[in-house]
Short mmCIF file of C-alpha atoms in Angstrom, two decimals:
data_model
loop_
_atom_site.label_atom_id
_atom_site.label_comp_id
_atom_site.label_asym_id
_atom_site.label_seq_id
_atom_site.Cartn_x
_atom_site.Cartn_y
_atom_site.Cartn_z
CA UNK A 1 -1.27 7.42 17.43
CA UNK A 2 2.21 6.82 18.42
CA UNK A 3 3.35 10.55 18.50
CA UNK A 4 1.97 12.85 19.49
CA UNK A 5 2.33 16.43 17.30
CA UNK A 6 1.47 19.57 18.74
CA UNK A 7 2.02 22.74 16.06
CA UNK A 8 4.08 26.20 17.36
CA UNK A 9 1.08 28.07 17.70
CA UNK A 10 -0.50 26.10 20.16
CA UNK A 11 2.56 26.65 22.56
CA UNK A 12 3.11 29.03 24.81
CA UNK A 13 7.01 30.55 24.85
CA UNK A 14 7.33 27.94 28.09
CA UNK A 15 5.76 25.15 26.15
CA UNK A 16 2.84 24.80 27.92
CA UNK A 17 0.16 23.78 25.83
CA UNK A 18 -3.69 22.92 26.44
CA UNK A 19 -5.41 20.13 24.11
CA UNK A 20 -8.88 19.69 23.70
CA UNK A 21 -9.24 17.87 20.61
CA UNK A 22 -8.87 14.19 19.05
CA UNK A 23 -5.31 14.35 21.03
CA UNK A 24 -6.93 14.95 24.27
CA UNK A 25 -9.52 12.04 23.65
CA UNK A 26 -6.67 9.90 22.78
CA UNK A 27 -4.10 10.63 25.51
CA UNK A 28 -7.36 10.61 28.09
CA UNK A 29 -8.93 7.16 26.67
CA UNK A 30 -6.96 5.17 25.19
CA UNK A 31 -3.68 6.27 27.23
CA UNK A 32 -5.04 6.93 30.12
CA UNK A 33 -2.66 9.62 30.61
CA UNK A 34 -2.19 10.69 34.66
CA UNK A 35 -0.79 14.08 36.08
CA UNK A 36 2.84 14.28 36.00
CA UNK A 37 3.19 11.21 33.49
CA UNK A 38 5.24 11.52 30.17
CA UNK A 39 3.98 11.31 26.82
CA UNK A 40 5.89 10.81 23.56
CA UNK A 41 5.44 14.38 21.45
CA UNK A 42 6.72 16.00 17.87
CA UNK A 43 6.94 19.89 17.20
CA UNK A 44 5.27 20.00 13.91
CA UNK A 45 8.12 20.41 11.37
CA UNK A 46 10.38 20.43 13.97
CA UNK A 47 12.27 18.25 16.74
CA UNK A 48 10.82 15.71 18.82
CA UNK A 49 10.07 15.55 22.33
CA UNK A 50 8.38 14.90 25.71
CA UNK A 51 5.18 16.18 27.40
CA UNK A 52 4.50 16.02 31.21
CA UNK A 53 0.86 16.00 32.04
CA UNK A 54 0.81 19.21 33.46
CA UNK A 55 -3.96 18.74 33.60
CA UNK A 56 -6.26 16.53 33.18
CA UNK A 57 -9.99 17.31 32.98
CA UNK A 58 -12.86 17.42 30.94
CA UNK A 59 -12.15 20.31 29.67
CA UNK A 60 -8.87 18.78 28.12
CA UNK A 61 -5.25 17.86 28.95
CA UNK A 62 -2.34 20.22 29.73
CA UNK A 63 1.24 19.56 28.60
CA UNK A 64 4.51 21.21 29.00
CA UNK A 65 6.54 20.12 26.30
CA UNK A 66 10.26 20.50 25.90
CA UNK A 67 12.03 19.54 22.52
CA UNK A 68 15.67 17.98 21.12
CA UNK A 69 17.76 20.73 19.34
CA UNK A 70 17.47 19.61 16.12
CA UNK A 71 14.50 18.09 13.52
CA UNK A 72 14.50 15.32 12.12
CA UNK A 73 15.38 15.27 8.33
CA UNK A 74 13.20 15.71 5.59
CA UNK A 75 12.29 12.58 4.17
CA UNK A 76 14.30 11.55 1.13
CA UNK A 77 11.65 11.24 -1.25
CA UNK A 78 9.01 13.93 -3.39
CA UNK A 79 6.46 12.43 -4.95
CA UNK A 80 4.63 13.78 -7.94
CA UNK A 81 1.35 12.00 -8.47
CA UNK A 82 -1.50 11.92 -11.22
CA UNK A 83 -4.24 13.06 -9.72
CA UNK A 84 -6.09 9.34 -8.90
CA UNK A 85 -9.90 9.58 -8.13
CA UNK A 86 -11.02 11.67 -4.99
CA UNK A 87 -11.71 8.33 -3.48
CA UNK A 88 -8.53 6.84 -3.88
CA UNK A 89 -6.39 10.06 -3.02
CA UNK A 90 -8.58 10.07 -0.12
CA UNK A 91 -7.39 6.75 1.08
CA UNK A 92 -3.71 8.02 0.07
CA UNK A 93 -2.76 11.21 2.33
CA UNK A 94 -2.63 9.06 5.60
CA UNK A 95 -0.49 6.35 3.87
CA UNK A 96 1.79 8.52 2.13
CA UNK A 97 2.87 10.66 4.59
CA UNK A 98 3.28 7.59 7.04
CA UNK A 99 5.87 6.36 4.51
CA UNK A 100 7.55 9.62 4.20
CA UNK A 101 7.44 12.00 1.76
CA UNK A 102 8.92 15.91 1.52
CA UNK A 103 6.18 16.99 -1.04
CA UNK A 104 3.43 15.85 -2.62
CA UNK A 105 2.78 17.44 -6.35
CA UNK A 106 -0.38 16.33 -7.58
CA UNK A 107 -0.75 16.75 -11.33
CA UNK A 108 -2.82 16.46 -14.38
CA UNK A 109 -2.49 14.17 -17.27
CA UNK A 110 -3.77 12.99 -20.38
CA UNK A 111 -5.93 10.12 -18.62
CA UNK A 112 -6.54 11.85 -15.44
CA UNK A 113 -10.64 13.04 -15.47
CA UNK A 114 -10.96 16.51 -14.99
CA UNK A 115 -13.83 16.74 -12.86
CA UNK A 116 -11.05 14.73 -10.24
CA UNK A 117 -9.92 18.79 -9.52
CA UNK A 118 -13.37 19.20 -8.38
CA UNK A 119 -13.06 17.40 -5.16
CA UNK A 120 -13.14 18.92 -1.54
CA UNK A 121 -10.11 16.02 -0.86
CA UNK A 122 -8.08 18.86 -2.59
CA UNK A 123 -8.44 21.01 0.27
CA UNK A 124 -5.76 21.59 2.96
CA UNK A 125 -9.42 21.39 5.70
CA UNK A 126 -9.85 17.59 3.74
CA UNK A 127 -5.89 16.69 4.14
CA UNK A 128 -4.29 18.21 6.21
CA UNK A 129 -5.70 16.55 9.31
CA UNK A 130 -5.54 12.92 7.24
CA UNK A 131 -1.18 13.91 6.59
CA UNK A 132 -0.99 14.49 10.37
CA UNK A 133 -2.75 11.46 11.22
CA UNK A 134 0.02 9.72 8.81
CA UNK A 135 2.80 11.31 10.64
CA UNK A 136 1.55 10.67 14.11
CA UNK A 137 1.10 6.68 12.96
CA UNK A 138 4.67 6.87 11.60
CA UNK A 139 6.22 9.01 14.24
CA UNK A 140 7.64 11.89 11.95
CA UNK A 141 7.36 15.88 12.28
CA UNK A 142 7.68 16.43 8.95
CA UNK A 143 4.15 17.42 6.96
CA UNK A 144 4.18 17.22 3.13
CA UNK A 145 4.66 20.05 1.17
CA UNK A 146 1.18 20.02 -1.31
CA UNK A 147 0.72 21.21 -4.42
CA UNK A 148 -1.80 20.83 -7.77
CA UNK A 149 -1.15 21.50 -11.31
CA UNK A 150 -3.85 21.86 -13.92
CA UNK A 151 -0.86 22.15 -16.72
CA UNK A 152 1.46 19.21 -17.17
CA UNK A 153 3.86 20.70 -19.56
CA UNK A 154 3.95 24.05 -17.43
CA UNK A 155 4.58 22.15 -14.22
CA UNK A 156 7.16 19.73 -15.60
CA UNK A 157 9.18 22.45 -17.70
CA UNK A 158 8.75 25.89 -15.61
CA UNK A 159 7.94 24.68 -12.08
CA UNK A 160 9.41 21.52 -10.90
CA UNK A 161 13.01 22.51 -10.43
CA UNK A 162 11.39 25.07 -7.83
CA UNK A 163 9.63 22.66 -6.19
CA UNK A 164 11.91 19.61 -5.78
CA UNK A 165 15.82 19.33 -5.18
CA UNK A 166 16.02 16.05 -5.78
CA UNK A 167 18.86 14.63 -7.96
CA UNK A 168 17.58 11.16 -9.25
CA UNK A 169 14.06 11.38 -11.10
CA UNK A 170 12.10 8.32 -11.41
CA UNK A 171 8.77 7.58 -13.06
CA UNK A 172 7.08 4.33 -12.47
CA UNK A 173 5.98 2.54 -16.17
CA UNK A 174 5.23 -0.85 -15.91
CA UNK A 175 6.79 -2.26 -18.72
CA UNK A 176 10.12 -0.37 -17.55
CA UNK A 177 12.83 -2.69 -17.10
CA UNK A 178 15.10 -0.78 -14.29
CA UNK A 179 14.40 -1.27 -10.56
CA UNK A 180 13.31 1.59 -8.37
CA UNK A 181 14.93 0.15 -5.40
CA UNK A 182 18.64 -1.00 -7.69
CA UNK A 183 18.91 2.83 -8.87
CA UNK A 184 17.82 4.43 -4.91
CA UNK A 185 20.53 1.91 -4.02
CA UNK A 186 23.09 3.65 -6.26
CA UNK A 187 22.41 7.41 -5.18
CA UNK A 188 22.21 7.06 -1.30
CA UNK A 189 22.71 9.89 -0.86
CA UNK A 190 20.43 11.97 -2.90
CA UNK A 191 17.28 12.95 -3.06
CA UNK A 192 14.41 10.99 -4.73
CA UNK A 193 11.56 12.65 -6.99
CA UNK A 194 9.33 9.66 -7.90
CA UNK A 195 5.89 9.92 -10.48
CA UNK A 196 3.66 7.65 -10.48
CA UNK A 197 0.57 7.97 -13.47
CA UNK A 198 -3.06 7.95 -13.98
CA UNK A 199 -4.74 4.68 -13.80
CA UNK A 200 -3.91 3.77 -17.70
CA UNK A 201 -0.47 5.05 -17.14
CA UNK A 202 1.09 8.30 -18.59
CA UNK A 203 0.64 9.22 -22.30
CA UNK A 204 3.91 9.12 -24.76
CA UNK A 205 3.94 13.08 -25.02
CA UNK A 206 3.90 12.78 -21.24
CA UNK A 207 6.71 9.97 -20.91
CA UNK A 208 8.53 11.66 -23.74
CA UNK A 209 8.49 15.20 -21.55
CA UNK A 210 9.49 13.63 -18.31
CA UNK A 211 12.60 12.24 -20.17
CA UNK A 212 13.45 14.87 -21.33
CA UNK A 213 13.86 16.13 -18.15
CA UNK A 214 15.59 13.86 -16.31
CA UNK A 215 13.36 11.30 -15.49
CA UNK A 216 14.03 7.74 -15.52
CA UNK A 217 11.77 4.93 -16.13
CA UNK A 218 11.32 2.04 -13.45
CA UNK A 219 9.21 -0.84 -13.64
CA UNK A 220 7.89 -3.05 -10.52
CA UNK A 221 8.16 -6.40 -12.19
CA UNK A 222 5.49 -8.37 -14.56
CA UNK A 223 2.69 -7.09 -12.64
CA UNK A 224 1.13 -3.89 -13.15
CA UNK A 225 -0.55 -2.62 -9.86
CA UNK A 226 -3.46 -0.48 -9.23
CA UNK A 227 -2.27 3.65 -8.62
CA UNK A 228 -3.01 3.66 -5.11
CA UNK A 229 -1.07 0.17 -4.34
CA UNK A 230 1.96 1.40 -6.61
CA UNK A 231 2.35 4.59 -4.64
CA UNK A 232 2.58 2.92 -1.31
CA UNK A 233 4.74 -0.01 -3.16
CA UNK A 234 7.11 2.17 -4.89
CA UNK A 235 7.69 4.82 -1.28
CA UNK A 236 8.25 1.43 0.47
CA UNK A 237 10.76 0.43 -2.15
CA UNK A 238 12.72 3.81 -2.40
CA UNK A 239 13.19 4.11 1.38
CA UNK A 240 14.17 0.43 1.93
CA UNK A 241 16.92 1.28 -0.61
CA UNK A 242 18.09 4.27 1.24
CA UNK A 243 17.94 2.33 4.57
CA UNK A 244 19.33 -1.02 4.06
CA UNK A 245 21.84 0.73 1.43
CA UNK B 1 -8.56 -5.07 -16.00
CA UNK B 2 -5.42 -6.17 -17.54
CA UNK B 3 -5.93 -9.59 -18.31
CA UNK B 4 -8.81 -11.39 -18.67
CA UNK B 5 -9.78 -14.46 -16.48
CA UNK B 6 -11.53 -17.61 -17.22
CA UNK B 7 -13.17 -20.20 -15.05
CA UNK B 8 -12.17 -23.77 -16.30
CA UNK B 9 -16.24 -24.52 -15.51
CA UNK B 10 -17.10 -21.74 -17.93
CA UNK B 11 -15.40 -23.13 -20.92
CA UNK B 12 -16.39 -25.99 -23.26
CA UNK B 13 -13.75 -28.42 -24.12
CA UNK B 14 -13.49 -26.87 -27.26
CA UNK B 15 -12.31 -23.50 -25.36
CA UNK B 16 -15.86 -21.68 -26.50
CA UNK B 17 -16.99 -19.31 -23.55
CA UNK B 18 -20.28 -16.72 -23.55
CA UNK B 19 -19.27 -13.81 -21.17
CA UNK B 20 -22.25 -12.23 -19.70
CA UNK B 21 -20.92 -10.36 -16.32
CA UNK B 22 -18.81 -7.03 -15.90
CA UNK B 23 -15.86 -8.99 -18.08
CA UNK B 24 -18.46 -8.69 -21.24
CA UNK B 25 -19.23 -5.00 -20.35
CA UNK B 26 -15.89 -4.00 -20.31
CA UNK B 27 -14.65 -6.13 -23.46
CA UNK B 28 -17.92 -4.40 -25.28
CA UNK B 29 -17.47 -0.87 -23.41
CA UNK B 30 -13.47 -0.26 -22.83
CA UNK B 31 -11.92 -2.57 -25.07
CA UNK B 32 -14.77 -2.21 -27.82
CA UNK B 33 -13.89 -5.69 -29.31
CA UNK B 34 -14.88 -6.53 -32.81
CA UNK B 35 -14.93 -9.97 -34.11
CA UNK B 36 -12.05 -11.79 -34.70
CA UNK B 37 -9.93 -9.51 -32.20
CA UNK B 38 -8.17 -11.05 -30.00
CA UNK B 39 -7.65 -10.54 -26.14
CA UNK B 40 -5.11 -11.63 -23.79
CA UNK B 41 -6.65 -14.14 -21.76
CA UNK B 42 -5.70 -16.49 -18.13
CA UNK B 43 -7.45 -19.47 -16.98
CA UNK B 44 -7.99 -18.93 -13.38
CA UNK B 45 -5.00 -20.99 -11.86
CA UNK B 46 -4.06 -22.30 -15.40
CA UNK B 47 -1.96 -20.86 -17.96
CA UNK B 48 -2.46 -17.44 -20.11
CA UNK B 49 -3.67 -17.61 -23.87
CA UNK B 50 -5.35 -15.72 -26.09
CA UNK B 51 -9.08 -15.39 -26.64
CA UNK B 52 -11.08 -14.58 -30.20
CA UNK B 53 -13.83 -13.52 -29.96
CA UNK B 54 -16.66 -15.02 -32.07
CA UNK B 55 -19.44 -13.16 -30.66
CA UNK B 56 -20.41 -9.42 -29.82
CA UNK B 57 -24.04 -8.52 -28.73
CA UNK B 58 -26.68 -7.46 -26.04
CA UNK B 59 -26.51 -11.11 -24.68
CA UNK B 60 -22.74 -11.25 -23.86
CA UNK B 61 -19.45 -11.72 -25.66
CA UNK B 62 -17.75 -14.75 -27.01
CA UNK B 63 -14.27 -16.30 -26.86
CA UNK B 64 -12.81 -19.02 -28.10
CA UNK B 65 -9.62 -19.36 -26.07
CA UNK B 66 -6.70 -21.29 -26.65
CA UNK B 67 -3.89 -21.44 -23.76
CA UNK B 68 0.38 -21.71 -23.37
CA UNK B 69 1.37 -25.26 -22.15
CA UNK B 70 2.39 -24.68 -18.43
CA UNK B 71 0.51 -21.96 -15.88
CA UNK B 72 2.91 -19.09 -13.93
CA UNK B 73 4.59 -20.34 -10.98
CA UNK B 74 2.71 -19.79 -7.56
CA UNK B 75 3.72 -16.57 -5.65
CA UNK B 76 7.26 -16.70 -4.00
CA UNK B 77 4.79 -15.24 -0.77
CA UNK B 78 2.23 -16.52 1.50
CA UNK B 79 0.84 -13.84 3.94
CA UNK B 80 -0.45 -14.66 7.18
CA UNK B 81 -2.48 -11.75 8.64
CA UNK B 82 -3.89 -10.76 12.35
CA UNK B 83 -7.21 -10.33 10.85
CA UNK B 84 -7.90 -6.37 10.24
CA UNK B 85 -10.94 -4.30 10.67
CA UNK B 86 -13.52 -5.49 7.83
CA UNK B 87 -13.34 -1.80 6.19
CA UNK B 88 -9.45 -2.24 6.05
CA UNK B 89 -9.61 -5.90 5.03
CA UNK B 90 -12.31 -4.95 2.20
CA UNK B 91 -9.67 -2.70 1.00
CA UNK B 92 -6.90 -5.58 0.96
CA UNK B 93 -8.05 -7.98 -0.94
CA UNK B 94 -7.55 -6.91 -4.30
CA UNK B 95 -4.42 -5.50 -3.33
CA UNK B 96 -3.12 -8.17 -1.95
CA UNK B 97 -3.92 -10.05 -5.14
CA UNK B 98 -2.20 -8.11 -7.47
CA UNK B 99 1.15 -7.64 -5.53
CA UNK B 100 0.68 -11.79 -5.55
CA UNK B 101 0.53 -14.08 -2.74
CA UNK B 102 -0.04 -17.76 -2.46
CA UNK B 103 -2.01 -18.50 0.59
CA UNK B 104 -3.83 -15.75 2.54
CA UNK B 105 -4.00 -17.56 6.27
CA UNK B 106 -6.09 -14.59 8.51
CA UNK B 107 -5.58 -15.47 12.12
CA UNK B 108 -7.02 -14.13 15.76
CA UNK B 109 -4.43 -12.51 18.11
CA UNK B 110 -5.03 -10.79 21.18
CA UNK B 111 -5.67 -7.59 20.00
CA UNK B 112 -7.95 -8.77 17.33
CA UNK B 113 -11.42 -7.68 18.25
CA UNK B 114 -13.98 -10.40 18.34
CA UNK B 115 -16.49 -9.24 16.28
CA UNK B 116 -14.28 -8.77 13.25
CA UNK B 117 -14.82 -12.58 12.68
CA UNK B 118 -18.60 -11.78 12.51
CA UNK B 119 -18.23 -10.08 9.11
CA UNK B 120 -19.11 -10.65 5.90
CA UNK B 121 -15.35 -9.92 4.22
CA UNK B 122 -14.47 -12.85 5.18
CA UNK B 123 -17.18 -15.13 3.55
CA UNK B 124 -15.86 -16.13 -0.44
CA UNK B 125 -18.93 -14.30 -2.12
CA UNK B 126 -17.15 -10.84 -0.85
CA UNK B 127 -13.50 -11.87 -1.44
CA UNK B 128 -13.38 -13.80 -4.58
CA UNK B 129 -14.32 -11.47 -6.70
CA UNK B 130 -12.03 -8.61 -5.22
CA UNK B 131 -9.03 -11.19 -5.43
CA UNK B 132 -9.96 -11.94 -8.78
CA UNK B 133 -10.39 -7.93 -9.60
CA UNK B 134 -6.53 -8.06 -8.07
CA UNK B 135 -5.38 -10.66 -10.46
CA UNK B 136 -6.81 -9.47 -13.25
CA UNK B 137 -5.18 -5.63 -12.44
CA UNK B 138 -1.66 -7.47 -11.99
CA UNK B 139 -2.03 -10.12 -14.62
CA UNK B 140 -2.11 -13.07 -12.52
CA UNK B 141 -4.11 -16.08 -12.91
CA UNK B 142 -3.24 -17.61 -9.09
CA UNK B 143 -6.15 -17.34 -6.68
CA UNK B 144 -4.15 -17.00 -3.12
CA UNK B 145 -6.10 -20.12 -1.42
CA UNK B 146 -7.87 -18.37 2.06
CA UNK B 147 -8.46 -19.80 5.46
CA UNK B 148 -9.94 -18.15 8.78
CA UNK B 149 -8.03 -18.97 12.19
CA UNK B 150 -9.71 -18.26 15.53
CA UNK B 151 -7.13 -20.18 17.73
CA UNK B 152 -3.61 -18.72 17.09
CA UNK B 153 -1.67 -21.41 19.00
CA UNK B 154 -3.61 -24.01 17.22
CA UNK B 155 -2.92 -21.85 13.97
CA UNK B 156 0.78 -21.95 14.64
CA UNK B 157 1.34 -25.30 16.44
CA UNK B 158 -1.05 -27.90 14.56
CA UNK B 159 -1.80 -26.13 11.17
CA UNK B 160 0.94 -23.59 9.73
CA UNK B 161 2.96 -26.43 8.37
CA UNK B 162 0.57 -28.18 6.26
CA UNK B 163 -0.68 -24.78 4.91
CA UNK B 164 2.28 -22.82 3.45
CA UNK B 165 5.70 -24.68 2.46
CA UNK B 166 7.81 -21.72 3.27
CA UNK B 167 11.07 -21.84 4.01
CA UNK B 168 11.75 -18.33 5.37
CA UNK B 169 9.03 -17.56 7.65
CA UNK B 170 9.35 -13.53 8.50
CA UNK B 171 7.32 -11.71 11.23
CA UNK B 172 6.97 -7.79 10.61
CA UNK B 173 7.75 -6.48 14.13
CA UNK B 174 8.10 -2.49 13.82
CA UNK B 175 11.67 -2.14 16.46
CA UNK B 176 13.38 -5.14 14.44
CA UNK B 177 16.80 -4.30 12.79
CA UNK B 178 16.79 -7.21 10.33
CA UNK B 179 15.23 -6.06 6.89
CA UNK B 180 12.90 -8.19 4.94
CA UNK B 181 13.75 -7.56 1.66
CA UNK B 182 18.10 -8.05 2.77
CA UNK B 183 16.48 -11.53 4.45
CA UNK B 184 14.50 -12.16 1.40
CA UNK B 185 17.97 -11.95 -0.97
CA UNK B 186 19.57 -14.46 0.73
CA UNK B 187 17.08 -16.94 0.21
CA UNK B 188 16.18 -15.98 -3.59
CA UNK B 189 14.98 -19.68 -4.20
CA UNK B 190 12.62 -20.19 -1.63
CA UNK B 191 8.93 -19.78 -0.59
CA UNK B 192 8.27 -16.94 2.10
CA UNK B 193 5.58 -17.07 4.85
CA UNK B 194 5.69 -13.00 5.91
CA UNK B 195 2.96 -12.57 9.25
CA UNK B 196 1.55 -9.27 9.53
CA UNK B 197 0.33 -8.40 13.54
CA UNK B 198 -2.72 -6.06 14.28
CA UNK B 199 -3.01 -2.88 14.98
CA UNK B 200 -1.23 -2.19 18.18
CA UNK B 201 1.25 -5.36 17.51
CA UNK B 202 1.43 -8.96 18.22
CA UNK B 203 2.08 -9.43 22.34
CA UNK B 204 4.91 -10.83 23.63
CA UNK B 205 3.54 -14.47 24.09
CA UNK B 206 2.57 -14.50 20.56
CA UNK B 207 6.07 -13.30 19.29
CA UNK B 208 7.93 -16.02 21.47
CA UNK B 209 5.42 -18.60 20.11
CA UNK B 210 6.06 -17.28 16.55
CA UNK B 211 9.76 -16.94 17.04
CA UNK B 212 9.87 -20.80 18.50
CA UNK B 213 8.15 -21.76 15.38
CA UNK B 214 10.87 -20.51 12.82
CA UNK B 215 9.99 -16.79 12.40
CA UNK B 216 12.49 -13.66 12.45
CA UNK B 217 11.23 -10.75 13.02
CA UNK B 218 11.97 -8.23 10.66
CA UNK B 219 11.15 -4.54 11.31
CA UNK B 220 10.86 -1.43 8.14
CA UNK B 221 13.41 1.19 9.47
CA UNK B 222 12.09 3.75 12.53
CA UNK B 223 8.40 4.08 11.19
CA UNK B 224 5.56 2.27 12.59
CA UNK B 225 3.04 2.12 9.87
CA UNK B 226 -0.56 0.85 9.75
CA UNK B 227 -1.80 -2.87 9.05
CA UNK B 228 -2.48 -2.32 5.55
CA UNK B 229 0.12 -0.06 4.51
CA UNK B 230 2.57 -2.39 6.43
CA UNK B 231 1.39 -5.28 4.10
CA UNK B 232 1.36 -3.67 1.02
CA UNK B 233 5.08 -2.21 1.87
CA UNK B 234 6.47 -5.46 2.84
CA UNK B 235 4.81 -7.67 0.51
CA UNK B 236 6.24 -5.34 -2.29
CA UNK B 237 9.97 -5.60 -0.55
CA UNK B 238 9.87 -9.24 -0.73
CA UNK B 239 8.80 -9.07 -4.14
CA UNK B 240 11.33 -6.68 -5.56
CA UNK B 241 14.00 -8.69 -3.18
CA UNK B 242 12.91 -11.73 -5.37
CA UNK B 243 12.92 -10.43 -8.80
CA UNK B 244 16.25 -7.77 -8.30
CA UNK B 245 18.14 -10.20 -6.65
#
């Protein structure tokens, strides 16, 4: 955990806040955290900050936070995502929102398995506490935006131009001959929507559709890479661009 | 499984090979070959080729599998990793594999916990078959060669040299301003050694000793992200750095 995030309704109006979960096991064990000391703290979706150790006892850890005017940004990128196996989007949340991402629309597809919609890792209770885990490993405020879509063409045609405001649309394809990172490099200072597909890789209806609207196809080189590793490939790829410009 | 791998010991001379493992299941139970189809094969640190197969049944399949002339260069990477927790290393393997590396060298550091040595991902009859799941996902026929450090200056001083030919050697360092992949384009023609720290960071001695060896450290913009997502992320920026130029 390198920041710590406390959410607006934990707060009083001063900013004094009492923890008495994983955060207070953490800043008691493993930072040893001592009355008056500062610690390192993010307003969920909001600025970042500093706590003074305002308690310490077994019954938890006080803080009295105080907070920069401003957030940080959102992060640059939206990813839309074929549903992967419950397993494997399990493994994802953490990762993804440690890379930075704005939103995270999971979708259906032609080779998706519907009984993947099934799956308790759908539920905020599942991944919401695995996104903040990402963002207190990356040190961001921001938590994805989530969202699943049973119906492709309804999501891709009625609902995505609500959802993201990004202005360059990638979708990964492995035979694709463009570059993620050579076309994030051209738009710096845009806003990325990036899709990654099923394991098997989108259909040609689907491919067809997200052409038509807007999307461009990037490749990752000869080798085609399992979902999970392209996802956390691909985010790595699309920021670098945007940093390194 | 993307490509299908062959062991040179499997084969007669005359290229004849009876598949009975998971690579028969899925020829029989994905691909549904016939006879006389053919399937892209790779002969495991060889050349790719094509298999026929001559033989479909309960007892395996069979290929008769012919080969190109010369075998895909070696990966432009070698890793060097603080060795992870065996549930996160499990996890790496195959990925690792597909996104291509040479030479996997998994070294002690001080915050490596003793008793990750003690496990059983790091013995060959758990890892070569997940690196050869990864090459077969990416299309790769290169097994990255593995060795197990428990000394670290030994590792660095005495060994590193004779075990990867690099001639950029990177160390991932998360408050370095120098990017990988910008370091990686300026050397597009030769071999990179990339080192990956634990969880919680390589400590100071071990930085200076890295740093006196040849390394720069190289950091991935203001986000501190796991062990394995850090891998996968730069391994991929190195990559694309590579082939984009």
């Amino acid at each position: 955990m390198n920041l710590l995030i406390v959410e607006p309704g934990e707060m009083t109006r001063s900013g004094d806040v009492m923890l008495t979960d994983g955060r207070s096991a953490h800043l008691r064990t493993v930072l040893k955290v001592a009355l008056g000391q500062t610690v390192r703290v993010g307003l969920l979706d909001g600025p970042f900050g500093v706590g003074v150790v305002t308690a310490v006892g077994d019954d938890g850890v006080g803080l009295r936070c105080s907070f920069e005017p401003a957030a940080p940004p959102l992060p640059r990128v939206d990813l839309m995502l074929a549903l992967p196996r419950p397993k494997v989007l399990r493994r994802l949340w953490a990762q993804v929102a440690a890379l930075g991402v704005g939103r995270i629309i999971l979708t259906n597809a032609a080779r998706v398995e519907r009984n993947y919609f099934d799956t308790h890792v759908l539920t905020p209770a599942c991944y919401r506490p695995l996104l903040l885990e990402g963002l207190q490993q990356a040190r961001d405020t921001r938590l994805p935006a989530v969202s699943v879509h049973r119906q492709f063409r309804r999501l891709i045609e009625d609902e995505l131009d609500g959802l993201s405001d990004a202005t360059l649309r990638l979708v990964a394809h492995p035979t694709a001959a463009a570059a993620a990172a050579v076309l994030a490099r051209e738009r710096p200072d845009g806003r990325i929507l990036l899709a990654v597909g099923p394991e098997g890789g989108w259909n040609d209806y689907e491919l067809t559709l997200l052409q038509h609207h807007g999307f461009t196809r990037v490749g990752m080189g000869a080798r085609t890479l399992r979902t999970d590793t392209a996802c956390i490939a691909l985010l790595s790829l699309v920021h670098d661009a945007g940093e390194v410009g």
